[in-house]
Short mmCIF file of C-alpha atoms in Angstrom, two decimals:
data_model
loop_
_atom_site.label_atom_id
_atom_site.label_comp_id
_atom_site.label_asym_id
_atom_site.label_seq_id
_atom_site.Cartn_x
_atom_site.Cartn_y
_atom_site.Cartn_z
CA UNK A 1 0.00 0.00 0.00
CA UNK A 2 1.38 3.39 -0.99
CA UNK A 3 1.08 6.13 1.60
CA UNK A 4 1.04 9.80 0.55
CA UNK A 5 0.57 12.96 2.54
CA UNK A 6 -2.00 15.62 1.66
CA UNK A 7 0.50 17.94 -0.04
CA UNK A 8 1.98 15.08 -2.11
CA UNK A 9 5.46 15.98 -0.87
CA UNK A 10 5.97 12.59 0.84
CA UNK A 11 5.27 8.99 -0.06
CA UNK A 12 6.22 5.59 1.31
CA UNK A 13 5.47 1.88 1.05
CA UNK A 14 4.87 0.83 4.68
CA UNK A 15 5.71 -2.79 5.42
CA UNK A 16 2.76 -2.94 7.82
CA UNK A 17 -0.20 -0.67 8.53
CA UNK A 18 -1.83 -1.07 11.94
CA UNK A 19 -5.21 0.58 12.44
CA UNK A 20 -5.84 1.39 16.09
CA UNK A 21 -9.34 1.77 17.50
CA UNK A 22 -8.28 1.42 21.12
CA UNK A 23 -5.28 1.37 23.45
CA UNK A 24 -4.90 -2.39 23.18
CA UNK A 25 -4.63 -2.09 19.39
CA UNK A 26 -1.76 0.35 19.80
CA UNK A 27 -0.01 -1.92 22.29
CA UNK A 28 -0.33 -4.95 20.02
CA UNK A 29 0.99 -3.00 17.04
CA UNK A 30 4.04 -1.77 18.95
CA UNK A 31 4.70 -5.21 20.37
CA UNK A 32 4.61 -6.81 16.92
CA UNK A 33 7.03 -4.26 15.45
CA UNK A 34 9.30 -4.31 18.50
CA UNK A 35 9.57 -8.11 18.55
CA UNK A 36 10.83 -8.26 14.97
CA UNK A 37 13.25 -5.37 15.53
CA UNK A 38 11.44 -2.91 13.28
CA UNK A 39 10.43 0.74 13.54
CA UNK A 40 7.06 2.43 13.45
CA UNK A 41 5.70 5.92 12.88
CA UNK A 42 2.27 7.10 14.12
CA UNK A 43 0.13 8.80 11.49
CA UNK A 44 -3.07 10.82 11.67
CA UNK A 45 -4.65 12.81 8.84
CA UNK A 46 -1.39 13.24 6.86
CA UNK A 47 -1.43 17.05 6.67
CA UNK A 48 2.26 17.62 7.44
CA UNK A 49 4.42 18.62 4.49
CA UNK A 50 7.61 17.33 6.11
CA UNK A 51 8.44 13.63 6.43
CA UNK A 52 7.52 13.59 10.13
CA UNK A 53 4.97 10.78 9.53
CA UNK A 54 6.80 8.97 6.74
CA UNK A 55 7.86 5.48 7.88
CA UNK A 56 10.96 3.48 7.04
CA UNK A 57 9.02 0.41 8.11
CA UNK A 58 5.55 0.31 9.72
CA UNK A 59 2.71 2.74 10.30
CA UNK A 60 0.21 2.83 13.15
CA UNK A 61 -2.89 4.85 12.29
CA UNK A 62 -4.58 6.64 15.19
CA UNK A 63 -7.50 8.23 13.34
CA UNK A 64 -9.74 5.46 14.70
CA UNK A 65 -9.24 6.85 18.23
CA UNK A 66 -11.93 9.52 18.11
CA UNK A 67 -14.37 11.16 20.43
CA UNK A 68 -14.82 13.00 23.70
CA UNK A 69 -13.84 11.08 26.81
CA UNK A 70 -14.75 13.66 29.45
CA UNK A 71 -15.35 17.36 29.95
CA UNK A 72 -15.17 19.54 33.05
CA UNK A 73 -17.15 22.64 32.13
CA UNK A 74 -16.28 24.45 35.35
CA UNK A 75 -12.55 23.91 34.89
CA UNK A 76 -12.92 24.32 31.10
CA UNK A 77 -10.99 21.16 30.40
CA UNK A 78 -11.79 18.39 27.97
CA UNK A 79 -10.15 15.04 27.31
CA UNK A 80 -10.44 13.64 23.79
CA UNK A 81 -9.04 10.61 22.03
CA UNK A 82 -5.93 11.50 20.07
CA UNK A 83 -7.33 10.76 16.61
CA UNK A 84 -10.13 13.32 17.01
CA UNK A 85 -9.71 16.03 14.38
CA UNK A 86 -9.41 19.67 15.35
CA UNK A 87 -12.70 20.28 13.54
CA UNK A 88 -14.43 17.55 15.56
CA UNK A 89 -12.90 18.82 18.80
CA UNK A 90 -14.16 22.35 18.12
CA UNK A 91 -17.68 21.03 17.58
CA UNK A 92 -17.53 18.90 20.74
CA UNK A 93 -16.33 21.84 22.81
CA UNK A 94 -19.01 24.12 21.37
CA UNK A 95 -21.71 21.76 22.67
CA UNK A 96 -20.46 22.60 26.18
CA UNK A 97 -20.03 26.34 25.62
CA UNK A 98 -16.25 26.03 25.20
CA UNK A 99 -13.66 26.61 22.50
CA UNK A 100 -9.95 26.31 21.86
CA UNK A 101 -8.23 29.63 22.46
CA UNK A 102 -6.56 29.81 19.05
CA UNK A 103 -6.61 27.70 15.91
CA UNK A 104 -4.60 27.46 12.72
CA UNK A 105 -6.22 27.94 9.34
CA UNK A 106 -6.69 24.19 8.72
CA UNK A 107 -8.72 21.98 11.06
CA UNK A 108 -8.52 18.61 9.31
CA UNK A 109 -5.55 17.44 11.42
CA UNK A 110 -5.93 15.04 14.31
CA UNK A 111 -5.36 16.75 17.64
CA UNK A 112 -2.35 14.45 18.18
CA UNK A 113 -0.85 15.48 14.85
CA UNK A 114 -1.54 19.17 15.44
CA UNK A 115 0.25 19.29 18.79
CA UNK A 116 3.01 16.90 17.74
CA UNK A 117 4.17 19.20 14.93
CA UNK A 118 3.61 22.64 16.51
CA UNK A 119 0.46 23.76 14.69
CA UNK A 120 -0.34 27.38 15.50
CA UNK A 121 -2.68 30.17 14.55
CA UNK A 122 -2.13 33.88 14.94
CA UNK A 123 -2.50 36.36 17.79
CA UNK A 124 0.32 38.02 19.67
CA UNK A 125 -1.43 37.43 23.02
CA UNK A 126 -2.25 33.81 22.23
CA UNK A 127 -0.22 30.61 21.94
CA UNK A 128 -0.08 27.48 19.78
CA UNK A 129 -2.55 24.61 20.12
CA UNK A 130 0.06 22.52 21.94
CA UNK A 131 0.35 25.13 24.67
CA UNK A 132 -3.26 24.31 25.66
CA UNK A 133 -2.34 20.69 26.49
CA UNK A 134 -2.44 20.11 30.26
CA UNK A 135 -2.32 16.31 30.17
CA UNK A 136 -1.84 13.43 27.76
CA UNK A 137 -1.63 9.66 27.74
CA UNK A 138 0.94 7.81 25.62
CA UNK A 139 1.74 4.21 24.88
CA UNK A 140 5.52 4.15 25.15
CA UNK A 141 7.97 2.02 23.19
CA UNK A 142 7.86 -0.75 25.81
CA UNK A 143 4.05 -0.90 25.68
CA UNK A 144 3.50 0.88 28.98
CA UNK A 145 0.73 3.43 29.45
CA UNK A 146 2.26 6.75 30.53
CA UNK A 147 0.17 9.59 31.92
CA UNK A 148 1.76 13.03 31.78
CA UNK A 149 0.03 15.96 33.49
CA UNK A 150 0.59 18.87 35.83
CA UNK A 151 0.86 16.34 38.70
CA UNK A 152 2.06 13.17 36.92
CA UNK A 153 5.52 13.41 35.38
CA UNK A 154 5.02 17.18 34.87
CA UNK A 155 8.63 17.58 33.75
CA UNK A 156 7.67 15.75 30.53
CA UNK A 157 4.87 18.16 29.55
CA UNK A 158 7.15 20.57 27.64
CA UNK A 159 8.32 17.59 25.56
CA UNK A 160 4.87 16.06 25.02
CA UNK A 161 3.40 19.40 23.91
CA UNK A 162 5.44 19.02 20.71
CA UNK A 163 6.66 15.44 20.57
CA UNK A 164 7.08 14.65 16.83
CA UNK A 165 5.71 11.15 17.48
CA UNK A 166 9.05 9.98 18.92
CA UNK A 167 8.11 9.79 22.61
CA UNK A 168 5.28 7.30 22.19
CA UNK A 169 1.86 7.02 20.55
CA UNK A 170 -0.57 9.57 21.92
CA UNK A 171 -3.92 7.98 22.77
CA UNK A 172 -5.67 10.85 24.54
CA UNK A 173 -5.11 14.54 25.15
CA UNK A 174 -6.55 16.94 27.75
CA UNK A 175 -6.80 20.55 26.62
CA UNK A 176 -7.41 23.75 28.53
CA UNK A 177 -10.31 25.43 26.76
CA UNK A 178 -11.86 28.90 27.09
CA UNK A 179 -15.48 30.07 27.07
CA UNK A 180 -16.90 29.96 23.55
CA UNK A 181 -16.51 33.26 21.73
CA UNK A 182 -17.21 34.88 18.41
CA UNK A 183 -14.84 36.75 16.14
CA UNK A 184 -15.53 39.95 14.27
CA UNK A 185 -13.58 39.47 11.06
CA UNK A 186 -12.54 42.42 8.93
CA UNK A 187 -10.93 41.52 5.61
CA UNK A 188 -9.33 44.15 3.41
CA UNK A 189 -6.65 44.77 0.79
CA UNK A 190 -4.11 47.49 1.60
CA UNK A 191 -0.65 48.65 0.57
CA UNK A 192 2.04 46.21 1.66
CA UNK A 193 4.43 48.92 2.89
CA UNK A 194 1.72 50.39 5.11
CA UNK A 195 1.11 47.01 6.75
CA UNK A 196 4.81 46.34 7.28
CA UNK A 197 5.39 49.82 8.71
CA UNK A 198 2.53 49.22 11.17
CA UNK A 199 3.26 45.52 11.77
CA UNK A 200 3.85 45.63 15.52
CA UNK A 201 1.04 48.11 16.15
CA UNK A 202 -1.43 46.00 14.15
CA UNK A 203 -0.55 42.88 16.13
CA UNK A 204 -0.68 44.66 19.47
CA UNK A 205 -4.10 46.22 18.91
CA UNK A 206 -5.72 43.24 17.14
CA UNK A 207 -6.55 39.94 18.82
CA UNK A 208 -5.67 37.87 15.74
CA UNK A 209 -3.97 39.52 12.77
CA UNK A 210 -2.56 37.97 9.61
CA UNK A 211 -1.66 39.02 6.11
CA UNK A 212 -1.27 37.42 2.72
CA UNK A 213 1.14 38.85 0.18
CA UNK A 214 1.31 37.95 -3.50
CA UNK A 215 4.86 38.32 -4.85
CA UNK A 216 5.53 41.06 -7.43
CA UNK A 217 2.65 43.16 -6.05
CA UNK A 218 2.60 45.99 -3.52
CA UNK A 219 -0.66 44.72 -2.02
CA UNK A 220 -1.42 42.77 1.15
CA UNK A 221 -4.69 41.05 1.95
CA UNK A 222 -5.23 41.39 5.71
CA UNK A 223 -7.48 39.60 8.18
CA UNK A 224 -8.13 41.32 11.50
CA UNK A 225 -10.15 39.18 13.92
CA UNK A 226 -11.43 40.67 17.18
CA UNK A 227 -12.96 38.59 19.97
CA UNK A 228 -16.55 39.66 20.69
CA UNK A 229 -19.51 38.33 22.63
CA UNK A 230 -21.89 38.87 19.72
CA UNK A 231 -24.35 39.29 18.15
CA UNK A 232 -23.48 37.10 15.20
CA UNK A 233 -23.54 38.58 11.71
CA UNK A 234 -22.61 35.60 9.52
CA UNK A 235 -21.66 35.75 5.89
CA UNK A 236 -24.56 35.13 3.52
CA UNK A 237 -24.52 31.61 2.15
CA UNK A 238 -24.03 32.79 -1.41
CA UNK A 239 -21.18 35.12 -0.45
CA UNK A 240 -19.45 32.35 1.47
CA UNK A 241 -19.84 29.97 -1.46
CA UNK A 242 -18.37 32.55 -3.84
CA UNK A 243 -15.44 33.15 -1.50
CA UNK A 244 -14.60 29.56 -0.50
CA UNK A 245 -15.49 27.68 -3.67
CA UNK A 246 -15.57 29.99 -6.67
CA UNK A 247 -12.65 32.33 -5.83
CA UNK A 248 -10.49 30.39 -3.36
CA UNK A 249 -10.95 26.97 -4.98
CA UNK A 250 -11.84 27.11 -8.67
CA UNK A 251 -10.55 30.63 -9.28
CA UNK A 252 -7.22 30.12 -7.56
CA UNK A 253 -6.74 26.76 -9.26
CA UNK A 254 -7.34 28.40 -12.65
CA UNK A 255 -4.82 31.19 -11.93
CA UNK A 256 -2.23 28.65 -10.78
CA UNK A 257 -2.72 26.61 -13.94
CA UNK A 258 -2.28 29.65 -16.17
CA UNK A 259 0.78 30.84 -14.25
CA UNK A 260 2.35 27.39 -14.47
CA UNK A 261 1.70 27.12 -18.21
CA UNK A 262 2.68 30.72 -19.03
CA UNK A 263 5.14 31.98 -16.36
CA UNK A 264 5.40 35.57 -17.74
CA UNK A 265 1.75 36.08 -16.75
CA UNK A 266 2.49 35.47 -13.05
CA UNK A 267 2.85 39.15 -11.98
CA UNK A 268 -0.47 40.12 -13.58
CA UNK A 269 -2.16 37.04 -12.15
CA UNK A 270 -0.89 37.86 -8.66
CA UNK A 271 -2.15 41.43 -8.97
CA UNK A 272 -5.56 40.09 -9.99
CA UNK A 273 -5.58 37.53 -7.17
CA UNK A 274 -4.68 40.17 -4.57
CA UNK A 275 -7.50 42.44 -5.73
CA UNK A 276 -9.99 39.55 -5.71
CA UNK A 277 -9.24 38.59 -2.12
CA UNK A 278 -12.33 38.83 0.15
CA UNK A 279 -13.21 42.18 1.69
CA UNK A 280 -15.82 43.04 4.27
CA UNK A 281 -16.96 42.34 7.81
CA UNK A 282 -18.73 39.43 9.45
CA UNK A 283 -19.15 37.95 12.95
CA UNK A 284 -19.18 34.19 13.38
CA UNK A 285 -18.18 31.56 15.99
CA UNK A 286 -14.42 31.47 16.46
CA UNK A 287 -13.79 28.08 14.88
CA UNK A 288 -15.63 29.14 11.71
CA UNK A 289 -13.48 32.27 11.37
CA UNK A 290 -10.10 30.83 12.26
CA UNK A 291 -10.27 28.00 9.72
CA UNK A 292 -10.88 27.74 6.00
CA UNK A 293 -11.24 24.77 3.66
CA UNK A 294 -8.08 24.01 1.69
CA UNK A 295 -8.87 22.16 -1.53
CA UNK A 296 -5.93 23.35 -3.64
CA UNK A 297 -2.90 21.21 -2.79
CA UNK A 298 0.43 22.90 -2.16
CA UNK A 299 3.83 22.50 -0.48
CA UNK A 300 4.93 24.82 2.31
CA UNK A 301 8.04 26.10 4.05
CA UNK A 302 7.51 28.14 7.22
CA UNK A 303 9.92 29.70 9.69
CA UNK A 304 9.34 31.47 12.98
CA UNK A 305 11.48 34.58 13.55
CA UNK A 306 11.49 37.17 16.35
CA UNK A 307 8.21 39.01 15.81
CA UNK A 308 9.84 42.39 15.31
CA UNK A 309 12.01 40.95 12.49
CA UNK A 310 9.06 40.17 10.19
CA UNK A 311 8.90 43.44 8.18
CA UNK A 312 12.57 43.46 7.20
CA UNK A 313 12.61 39.72 6.48
CA UNK A 314 9.61 40.03 4.14
CA UNK A 315 11.16 43.05 2.40
CA UNK A 316 14.37 41.07 1.87
CA UNK A 317 12.35 38.22 0.35
CA UNK A 318 10.66 40.72 -1.97
CA UNK A 319 14.01 42.12 -3.13
CA UNK A 320 15.50 38.64 -3.60
CA UNK A 321 12.55 37.46 -5.70
CA UNK A 322 12.82 40.54 -7.92
CA UNK A 323 16.55 40.02 -8.44
CA UNK A 324 16.06 36.52 -9.84
CA UNK A 325 12.71 37.29 -11.49
CA UNK A 326 10.90 34.55 -9.57
CA UNK A 327 7.16 35.07 -9.08
CA UNK A 328 5.37 32.27 -7.21
CA UNK A 329 1.63 32.34 -7.84
CA UNK A 330 0.77 31.32 -4.29
CA UNK A 331 0.70 33.95 -1.53
CA UNK A 332 3.07 34.26 1.40
CA UNK A 333 1.25 33.98 4.74
CA UNK A 334 2.42 36.04 7.73
CA UNK A 335 1.25 35.55 11.33
CA UNK A 336 2.41 36.06 14.94
CA UNK A 337 1.91 34.28 18.27
CA UNK A 338 2.98 34.56 21.90
CA UNK A 339 5.89 32.70 23.47
CA UNK A 340 5.44 29.23 24.95
CA UNK A 341 7.53 26.65 26.81
CA UNK A 342 7.43 23.51 24.63
CA UNK A 343 11.00 22.30 24.20
CA UNK A 344 10.91 22.14 20.41
CA UNK A 345 8.52 25.04 19.82
CA UNK A 346 9.43 27.65 17.24
CA UNK A 347 8.03 30.12 19.80
CA UNK A 348 10.01 28.77 22.74
CA UNK A 349 10.84 31.74 24.95
CA UNK A 350 9.97 34.47 22.45
CA UNK A 351 7.03 36.14 20.74
CA UNK A 352 7.27 34.86 17.20
CA UNK A 353 6.34 36.02 13.74
CA UNK A 354 5.83 33.41 11.03
CA UNK A 355 6.53 33.74 7.33
CA UNK A 356 5.30 30.88 5.16
CA UNK A 357 6.16 30.33 1.52
CA UNK A 358 3.93 28.13 -0.63
CA UNK A 359 4.18 26.48 -4.00
CA UNK A 360 1.44 24.72 -5.93
CA UNK A 361 1.99 20.97 -5.64
CA UNK A 362 2.43 20.58 -9.41
CA UNK A 363 5.43 22.96 -9.38
CA UNK A 364 8.96 22.39 -8.08
CA UNK A 365 9.18 24.29 -4.76
CA UNK A 366 12.97 24.15 -4.47
CA UNK A 367 13.91 27.37 -6.30
CA UNK A 368 11.54 29.35 -4.09
CA UNK A 369 12.38 27.58 -0.84
CA UNK A 370 16.12 27.69 -1.52
CA UNK A 371 15.87 31.47 -1.93
CA UNK A 372 13.63 32.14 1.06
CA UNK A 373 15.17 29.82 3.65
CA UNK A 374 18.60 31.54 3.99
CA UNK A 375 16.89 34.90 4.51
CA UNK A 376 14.78 33.54 7.34
CA UNK A 377 17.76 31.74 8.86
CA UNK A 378 19.67 35.04 8.86
CA UNK A 379 16.87 36.49 11.00
CA UNK A 380 17.30 33.78 13.67
CA UNK A 381 14.60 31.64 12.11
CA UNK A 382 13.41 28.31 13.46
CA UNK A 383 11.68 25.92 11.03
CA UNK A 384 8.18 24.60 11.56
CA UNK A 385 8.45 20.85 12.17
CA UNK A 386 5.49 20.00 9.97
CA UNK A 387 6.73 22.03 7.00
CA UNK A 388 9.57 21.52 4.53
CA UNK A 389 13.05 22.74 5.44
CA UNK A 390 16.68 21.68 4.92
CA UNK A 391 18.13 21.78 8.45
CA UNK A 392 19.77 18.88 10.25
CA UNK A 393 20.19 18.06 13.94
CA UNK A 394 23.38 20.08 14.61
CA UNK A 395 21.87 23.22 13.10
CA UNK A 396 18.58 22.72 14.95
CA UNK A 397 20.41 22.20 18.24
CA UNK A 398 21.89 25.68 17.86
CA UNK A 399 18.54 27.33 17.11
CA UNK A 400 15.99 25.54 19.31
CA UNK A 401 16.51 26.33 23.02
CA UNK A 402 14.90 23.14 24.34
CA UNK A 403 16.58 20.76 21.90
CA UNK A 404 18.85 19.03 24.45
CA UNK A 405 16.04 18.72 27.01
CA UNK A 406 13.82 17.11 24.39
CA UNK A 407 16.50 14.60 23.46
CA UNK A 408 16.85 13.67 27.13
CA UNK A 409 13.11 12.92 27.31
CA UNK A 410 13.37 10.87 24.13
CA UNK A 411 16.33 8.90 25.49
CA UNK A 412 14.25 7.98 28.53
CA UNK A 413 11.07 7.01 26.70
CA UNK A 414 12.46 5.41 23.55
CA UNK A 415 16.11 4.44 24.09
CA UNK A 416 15.98 1.76 21.38
CA UNK A 417 14.46 4.18 18.82
CA UNK A 418 11.33 2.19 17.99
CA UNK A 419 9.79 5.42 16.68
CA UNK A 420 12.71 6.43 14.47
CA UNK A 421 12.89 7.05 10.73
CA UNK A 422 15.27 8.61 8.23
CA UNK A 423 13.62 11.97 8.96
CA UNK A 424 13.95 11.72 12.77
CA UNK A 425 17.60 10.76 12.35
CA UNK A 426 18.13 13.83 10.20
CA UNK A 427 16.47 16.34 12.50
CA UNK A 428 17.17 14.78 15.92
CA UNK A 429 20.33 12.78 15.30
CA UNK A 430 20.89 9.16 16.25
#
């Protein structure tokens, strides 16, 4: 059976595929692989662009572990099985008047996959999804059930909050939620230089701010989301269909196809795309505003840099693209989040701005990524674990403050490297 990830940047031929619908299934799968001296990688919904889930040997699928195990409305905490998707978790929390504090723009990932790779949204006063994890249960390499929480092995929480699937197989996760809230979304298209000049101010005054920039244009499409109690003012059904299906899906796919077939048209196509980006105001439940459907496949590189470095880094990318006359027909996405304490987090110990470069999956991303990556590295960048990058363990050890502490946790929980792969050896070492 051939395995492929969503972005079609990874593929493998697993020797075995174990489908887990309970803890005992996970234990049996690990025991089988361990007894024959093999290796295994856990896999969820396959939305990572990097090879984090790609196996050298066996796969264990956790997407059968789904559903709400318990909820404490007063404490605003919920425990869900690890294969529950972020979309499903948001719906389950909403039934109890709760929500996750901040989400990324895709909600198809399993909650285990989202926290294991460092999935984040935007909001300078808000943290990544993994930072909301207050407890988790893993099946470790030796088949033992390990509970990690604020009172049980608490020293392991900063490792488990972004564990790359090398500490064990997550089977349930407890998240700290917040009261359900709505977001007032204001979408507009403005001059890029104005946004970059006001970057810090915009993030400080807005709960959740992000921008999209199409190369070779001087325009930025911005999304400013403010937390409100209500009342709701949802997008009309027709307007939402036009935005999400006609423009974002069919329209963008058509522009990408033209740009790929006739590269000289890319600047004009990007100008058109920037001007067609949604504009207006609406108020909807938070999980409906944070996330958007993604039907056009792409590959992505993303780095976190000190938040104040974003404007100059993006300007350097602009100048570099113009020098080599490279015009990707997929926008750059720029966001910011608060610092957290996960050992491997791109935001460990610092407020972080993110710059993400994308390339349509039918195009070779290397020319773009090879140009962008050195610029972001020069601004003290740290790569997103679920996205494509070129760094190896020695380079990551220099950039990620908790790298050594994470390796110590890994040495304790998986000394024989049951959960290893070519990718884990590259980014974590032997």
